Amino acid sequence: FIGRAKIGKSRILGSIVAAALCGGDALGFKFLKECKVLALTLEEEPATLLERIRAYAVEPTEHDKQLHLIDERLALKAAKNHSEDHDWTAWLDLMLRQFKPDLVYVDTAIKMRMLWQNDPAYRTKNITEQDYQNASWLDQAAQRHKCVIVSVIHGSKRKNAPQHNFDPFESIGTTSWTLAGCTGALVLMDKPGHNPLEEEDDGQRVFSVRGRYMPHGDTHYVVQSNASGTFSNLGEYHHVIASVRTQEYLRMVLEAQQQGADNVTARTIAALSGRSERTVHVLLKKFIESGQLFEGQRLEAKQGSGYRFVQAVASRKKASDDFRRPADDPLS
């Protein structure tokens, strides 16, 4: 997964981890089950990755048995304790054998190698060869342990390219596009503006995917960066998970109110649904802000008391119907 600094690589990878945990879609690929994830987050704090996961309506504490995090501190400690016996590839191989993950997230492989610094031969190789060796070893490890490994490579700013026969991978030089030969798929992420396939828009990011898992050649598509820091058009899992859970919470509030309750707290909803209070608050807040109705009624939040429904005008009934049965919801 290659892109220049501050392009949004870690935010996208947070969405991939979220999709893996809940068995959803990301970047056009489907996770067939709720996955075990091993995340080596070497360039940011684990708390940051957890917040990126939450941004996609997936609460990591509800999947704590599936998610194992290793940060820079733990990786450096392992390097000091085991550098006499193992290089970084041997140590990571042990971690894969121990945790048996379905998805591994390495941000970044070159940082992992630098933390160990116990192989003199590595220091004499240029960056191109180091990237090739890292990617090739990770690809072999993924096949050996029957998992998917997603690793980050930092790329430089893309060069302008001729408008005819445009190849986005050639625009970043041989350092990166040749890696497609030793990976299952190479994903290039960039801002629009240099590619005739793209339109100039500050809120968009362009993905180009190449590799042996792409049966019909390269794939190019655009995703939209949202104000919340998330990206849309990454798959259906966010829409499905959010809408199904929101309807579950709304039904609880409505039934409690029909039984005489004035308000229903997030703590009560969380206890009954087995979710976290944070998830309840986030989804119900989004529903209130959307202006949609449920069963012809409008949801209100009263600080310190909880949630309740109030009668809405009839002209807004259609919004309720649209929410309960969206045309593109695969569960409808």
Coordinates of C-alpha atoms in Angstrom, one line a residue:
F1 CA 0.0 0.0 0.0
I2 CA 1.9 3.0 -1.3
G3 CA 1.3 6.7 -1.0
R4 CA 3.1 9.9 -0.1
A5 CA 3.1 11.3 3.5
K6 CA -0.2 12.6 4.9
I7 CA -2.2 11.3 2.0
G8 CA -4.5 9.2 4.3
K9 CA -2.9 5.8 4.2
S10 CA -3.4 5.1 7.9
R11 CA -7.0 6.2 7.8
I12 CA -7.7 3.8 4.9
L13 CA -5.9 1.0 6.7
G14 CA -8.1 1.8 9.8
S15 CA -11.1 1.1 7.6
I16 CA -9.6 -2.2 6.4
V17 CA -9.1 -3.3 10.0
A18 CA -12.7 -2.3 10.9
A19 CA -14.0 -4.2 7.9
A20 CA -12.0 -7.3 8.9
L21 CA -13.2 -7.2 12.5
C22 CA -16.9 -7.2 11.5
G23 CA -16.6 -9.3 8.3
G24 CA -17.4 -6.5 5.9
D25 CA -16.1 -5.0 2.6
A26 CA -13.2 -2.7 2.0
L27 CA -11.6 -1.5 -1.3
G28 CA -13.8 -3.8 -3.2
F29 CA -12.7 -7.0 -1.4
K30 CA -15.0 -9.0 0.8
F31 CA -14.0 -10.5 4.2
L32 CA -15.9 -13.8 4.4
K33 CA -16.0 -13.8 8.2
E34 CA -15.2 -11.8 11.3
C35 CA -11.4 -11.9 11.3
K36 CA -8.6 -12.1 13.8
V37 CA -6.3 -9.1 13.3
L38 CA -2.6 -8.5 14.2
A39 CA -1.8 -4.8 13.8
L40 CA 1.8 -3.6 14.0
T41 CA 1.2 0.2 14.3
L42 CA 4.8 1.4 14.3
E43 CA 4.2 5.0 13.2
E44 CA 1.3 6.0 15.4
E45 CA -0.1 5.2 18.8
P46 CA -2.5 2.2 19.2
A47 CA -5.1 4.6 20.5
T48 CA -5.0 6.4 17.1
L49 CA -5.7 3.2 15.2
L50 CA -8.6 2.4 17.6
E51 CA -10.1 5.8 16.9
R52 CA -9.8 5.3 13.2
I53 CA -11.7 2.0 13.6
R54 CA -14.4 3.7 15.6
A55 CA -14.9 6.3 12.9
Y56 CA -16.3 3.5 10.7
A57 CA -19.0 2.5 13.2
V58 CA -17.1 -0.5 14.6
E59 CA -16.3 -0.5 18.3
P60 CA -12.9 -2.3 18.8
T61 CA -13.7 -3.2 22.4
E62 CA -16.5 -5.4 21.2
H63 CA -13.9 -7.3 19.2
D64 CA -11.0 -7.3 21.8
K65 CA -10.5 -11.1 21.4
Q66 CA -9.9 -10.7 17.7
L67 CA -7.6 -7.7 17.8
H68 CA -3.9 -7.7 18.9
L69 CA -1.8 -4.5 18.7
I70 CA 1.9 -4.2 18.7
D71 CA 3.3 -0.6 18.8
E72 CA 6.8 0.7 18.3
R73 CA 7.7 0.3 22.0
L74 CA 6.8 -3.4 22.0
A75 CA 8.6 -4.0 18.7
L76 CA 11.8 -2.3 19.9
K77 CA 11.7 -4.3 23.1
A78 CA 11.4 -7.5 21.1
A79 CA 14.3 -6.4 18.9
K80 CA 16.5 -5.8 22.0
N81 CA 15.6 -9.1 23.6
H82 CA 15.8 -11.3 20.5
S83 CA 18.1 -9.7 18.0
E84 CA 20.9 -12.2 18.8
D85 CA 18.6 -15.1 17.8
H86 CA 16.2 -13.7 15.2
D87 CA 16.0 -11.0 12.6
W88 CA 12.7 -9.1 12.2
T89 CA 11.3 -11.6 9.7
A90 CA 11.9 -14.6 12.0
W91 CA 10.3 -12.7 14.9
L92 CA 7.3 -11.7 12.9
D93 CA 7.0 -15.3 11.7
L94 CA 6.8 -16.4 15.4
M95 CA 4.1 -13.8 16.0
L96 CA 2.1 -15.1 13.0
R97 CA 2.5 -18.7 14.3
Q98 CA 1.4 -17.6 17.8
F99 CA -1.6 -15.4 17.1
K100 CA -2.8 -17.1 13.9
P101 CA -4.4 -13.9 12.4
D102 CA -6.5 -13.7 9.3
L103 CA -5.3 -10.1 8.6
V104 CA -2.0 -8.5 9.5
Y105 CA -1.5 -4.7 9.2
V106 CA 2.2 -3.6 9.1
D107 CA 2.8 0.2 9.2
T108 CA 5.6 0.1 8.0
A109 CA 7.7 -2.9 7.1
I110 CA 10.8 -0.7 6.6
K111 CA 10.3 0.7 10.1
M112 CA 10.3 -2.8 11.5
R113 CA 13.5 -3.6 9.7
M114 CA 15.1 -0.4 11.0
L115 CA 14.1 -1.3 14.6
W116 CA 16.1 -4.5 14.4
Q117 CA 19.2 -3.3 12.5
N118 CA 20.9 -6.7 13.1
D119 CA 21.6 -7.7 9.5
P120 CA 24.7 -5.9 8.1
A121 CA 23.8 -7.0 4.6
Y122 CA 20.6 -4.9 4.7
R123 CA 22.6 -1.7 5.4
T124 CA 24.4 -2.0 2.0
K125 CA 21.3 -2.4 -0.1
N126 CA 19.5 0.5 -1.7
I127 CA 15.9 1.4 -0.9
T128 CA 14.5 -0.3 -4.0
E129 CA 16.0 -3.7 -3.1
Q130 CA 15.0 -3.3 0.6
D131 CA 11.4 -2.7 -0.4
Y132 CA 11.5 -5.6 -2.8
Q133 CA 12.9 -8.0 -0.2
N134 CA 10.4 -6.8 2.5
A135 CA 7.4 -7.2 0.2
S136 CA 8.6 -10.5 -1.2
W137 CA 9.1 -12.0 2.3
L138 CA 5.7 -10.7 3.5
D139 CA 4.0 -12.2 0.5
Q140 CA 5.6 -15.6 1.2
A141 CA 4.7 -15.4 4.9
A142 CA 1.1 -14.6 4.0
Q143 CA 0.9 -17.7 1.9
R144 CA 2.7 -19.8 4.5
H145 CA 0.4 -18.8 7.3
K146 CA -2.8 -18.5 5.2
C147 CA -3.5 -14.9 6.0
V148 CA -3.6 -11.5 4.3
I149 CA -0.7 -9.1 5.1
V150 CA -1.2 -5.4 4.3
S151 CA 2.0 -3.3 4.5
V152 CA 2.7 0.4 3.9
I153 CA 5.4 1.8 1.7
H154 CA 6.1 5.5 1.7
G155 CA 6.1 6.9 -1.8
S156 CA 7.3 10.3 -3.1
K157 CA 5.0 12.8 -4.9
R158 CA 3.9 11.5 -8.2
K159 CA 5.3 12.9 -11.4
N160 CA 3.3 14.5 -14.1
A161 CA 2.6 12.0 -16.9
P162 CA 1.6 12.2 -20.6
Q163 CA -2.2 12.2 -21.2
H164 CA -2.0 9.2 -23.6
N165 CA -1.4 5.6 -22.4
F166 CA -1.3 6.8 -18.8
D167 CA 0.1 4.3 -16.3
P168 CA -0.1 5.7 -12.7
F169 CA 2.5 3.2 -11.5
E170 CA 5.1 4.4 -14.0
S171 CA 4.5 8.0 -12.7
I172 CA 6.1 7.0 -9.4
G173 CA 9.1 5.3 -10.8
T174 CA 10.5 1.8 -10.8
T175 CA 11.0 1.9 -7.0
S176 CA 7.4 1.1 -6.5
W177 CA 5.6 -0.3 -9.6
T178 CA 8.0 -3.3 -9.9
L179 CA 6.8 -4.4 -6.5
A180 CA 3.6 -5.6 -8.2
G181 CA 5.6 -8.6 -9.3
C182 CA 6.2 -9.8 -5.7
T183 CA 2.9 -8.9 -4.1
G184 CA -0.7 -10.2 -4.4
A185 CA -1.8 -6.6 -5.1
L186 CA -0.1 -3.2 -5.1
V187 CA -2.4 -0.3 -4.1
L188 CA -1.3 3.2 -5.1
M189 CA -3.1 6.1 -3.3
D190 CA -2.9 9.7 -4.4
K191 CA -4.8 12.9 -4.7
P192 CA -6.4 13.7 -8.1
G193 CA -5.0 16.0 -10.6
H194 CA -2.2 14.1 -12.4
N195 CA -4.3 11.5 -14.1
P196 CA -6.7 11.9 -17.0
L197 CA -8.9 9.2 -15.3
E198 CA -9.3 11.6 -12.3
E199 CA -11.0 14.9 -11.8
E200 CA -9.5 17.7 -9.6
D201 CA -11.2 17.7 -6.2
D202 CA -9.6 18.3 -2.9
G203 CA -11.9 15.9 -1.1
Q204 CA -11.1 12.9 -3.3
R205 CA -8.4 10.2 -3.3
V206 CA -7.6 8.0 -6.3
F207 CA -6.7 4.3 -6.0
S208 CA -5.0 2.2 -8.6
V209 CA -4.7 -1.5 -7.9
R210 CA -2.3 -3.9 -9.7
G211 CA -1.3 -7.5 -9.0
R212 CA -1.8 -11.1 -9.6
Y213 CA -5.2 -11.1 -7.7
M214 CA -6.6 -8.6 -10.3
P215 CA -8.0 -10.9 -13.0
H216 CA -8.9 -8.1 -15.4
G217 CA -5.8 -5.9 -15.2
D218 CA -5.4 -2.7 -13.3
T219 CA -8.4 -1.2 -11.4
H220 CA -8.8 2.6 -10.9
Y221 CA -11.4 4.2 -8.7
V222 CA -12.1 7.3 -6.6
V223 CA -13.1 7.6 -3.0
Q224 CA -14.4 10.7 -1.2
S225 CA -12.7 12.1 2.0
N226 CA -15.4 13.1 4.5
A227 CA -15.2 15.9 7.2
S228 CA -15.1 13.2 9.9
G229 CA -11.8 11.8 8.5
T230 CA -13.4 8.7 7.0
F231 CA -13.7 7.7 3.3
S232 CA -16.9 6.8 1.6
N233 CA -17.3 4.2 -1.2
L234 CA -15.1 1.7 0.6
G235 CA -17.8 -1.0 0.7
E236 CA -21.2 -1.6 2.2
Y237 CA -20.2 -2.8 5.7
H238 CA -20.4 0.7 7.2
H239 CA -23.8 1.4 5.9
V240 CA -25.2 -2.0 6.8
I241 CA -23.7 -2.2 10.3
A242 CA -24.7 1.4 11.1
S243 CA -28.3 1.2 9.8
V244 CA -29.0 -2.2 11.4
R245 CA -27.7 -1.2 14.8
T246 CA -29.4 2.2 14.7
Q247 CA -32.7 0.5 14.0
E248 CA -32.2 -1.9 16.8
Y249 CA -31.5 1.0 19.3
L250 CA -34.5 3.0 18.0
R251 CA -36.8 0.0 18.4
M252 CA -35.6 -0.3 22.1
V253 CA -36.4 3.3 22.8
L254 CA -39.8 3.1 21.1
E255 CA -40.8 -0.1 22.9
A256 CA -39.7 1.3 26.3
Q257 CA -41.7 4.4 25.7
Q258 CA -44.8 2.4 24.7
Q259 CA -44.4 0.6 28.1
G260 CA -44.5 3.9 30.0
A261 CA -40.8 5.0 30.2
D262 CA -40.2 8.8 29.7
N263 CA -36.6 8.4 28.5
V264 CA -34.2 5.6 27.7
T265 CA -30.5 6.0 28.6
A266 CA -27.6 4.9 26.4
R267 CA -26.4 2.8 29.3
T268 CA -29.7 0.8 29.2
I269 CA -29.6 0.4 25.5
A270 CA -25.9 -0.7 25.6
A271 CA -26.7 -3.3 28.3
L272 CA -29.6 -4.7 26.4
S273 CA -27.8 -4.8 23.0
G274 CA -24.4 -6.0 24.3
R275 CA -22.7 -2.9 22.7
S276 CA -20.8 0.0 24.2
E277 CA -22.4 3.3 25.3
R278 CA -20.1 5.1 22.9
T279 CA -21.5 3.2 19.9
V280 CA -25.1 3.9 21.0
H281 CA -24.4 7.7 21.4
V282 CA -22.5 7.9 18.1
L283 CA -25.2 6.2 16.0
L284 CA -28.2 7.8 17.7
K285 CA -26.5 11.3 17.4
K286 CA -26.0 10.7 13.6
F287 CA -29.7 9.6 13.3
I288 CA -30.9 12.8 15.0
E289 CA -28.6 15.0 12.9
S290 CA -29.9 13.4 9.7
G291 CA -33.4 14.6 10.4
Q292 CA -34.9 11.2 9.6
L293 CA -38.0 9.7 11.3
F294 CA -38.7 6.3 12.8
E295 CA -42.2 5.0 12.7
G296 CA -43.3 8.6 11.9
Q297 CA -41.7 10.0 15.1
R298 CA -38.6 12.2 15.7
L299 CA -35.9 11.2 18.2
E300 CA -34.7 13.7 20.8
A301 CA -31.8 13.5 23.2
K302 CA -32.0 15.2 26.6
Q303 CA -28.7 15.5 28.5
G304 CA -28.7 13.6 31.7
S305 CA -32.0 11.8 30.9
G306 CA -31.6 9.9 27.7
Y307 CA -33.5 9.5 24.4
R308 CA -37.2 9.7 23.6
F309 CA -39.5 10.0 20.6
V310 CA -41.8 12.9 19.9
Q311 CA -44.6 13.2 17.3
A312 CA -43.5 14.7 14.0
V313 CA -45.5 16.3 11.2
A314 CA -47.0 14.0 8.6
S315 CA -45.1 15.6 5.8
R316 CA -41.9 14.0 7.0
K317 CA -43.3 10.5 7.0
K318 CA -41.5 9.6 3.8
A319 CA -38.1 10.1 5.4
S320 CA -39.1 7.3 7.9
D321 CA -40.0 5.0 5.0
D322 CA -36.7 5.7 3.3
F323 CA -34.7 5.0 6.4
R324 CA -36.5 1.7 7.2
R325 CA -36.1 0.3 3.7
P326 CA -33.2 2.0 1.8
A327 CA -33.2 0.9 -1.8
D328 CA -29.5 0.0 -1.8
D329 CA -29.5 -1.8 1.6
P330 CA -28.6 -5.5 0.9
L331 CA -30.5 -6.4 4.0
S332 CA -33.8 -4.8 3.0

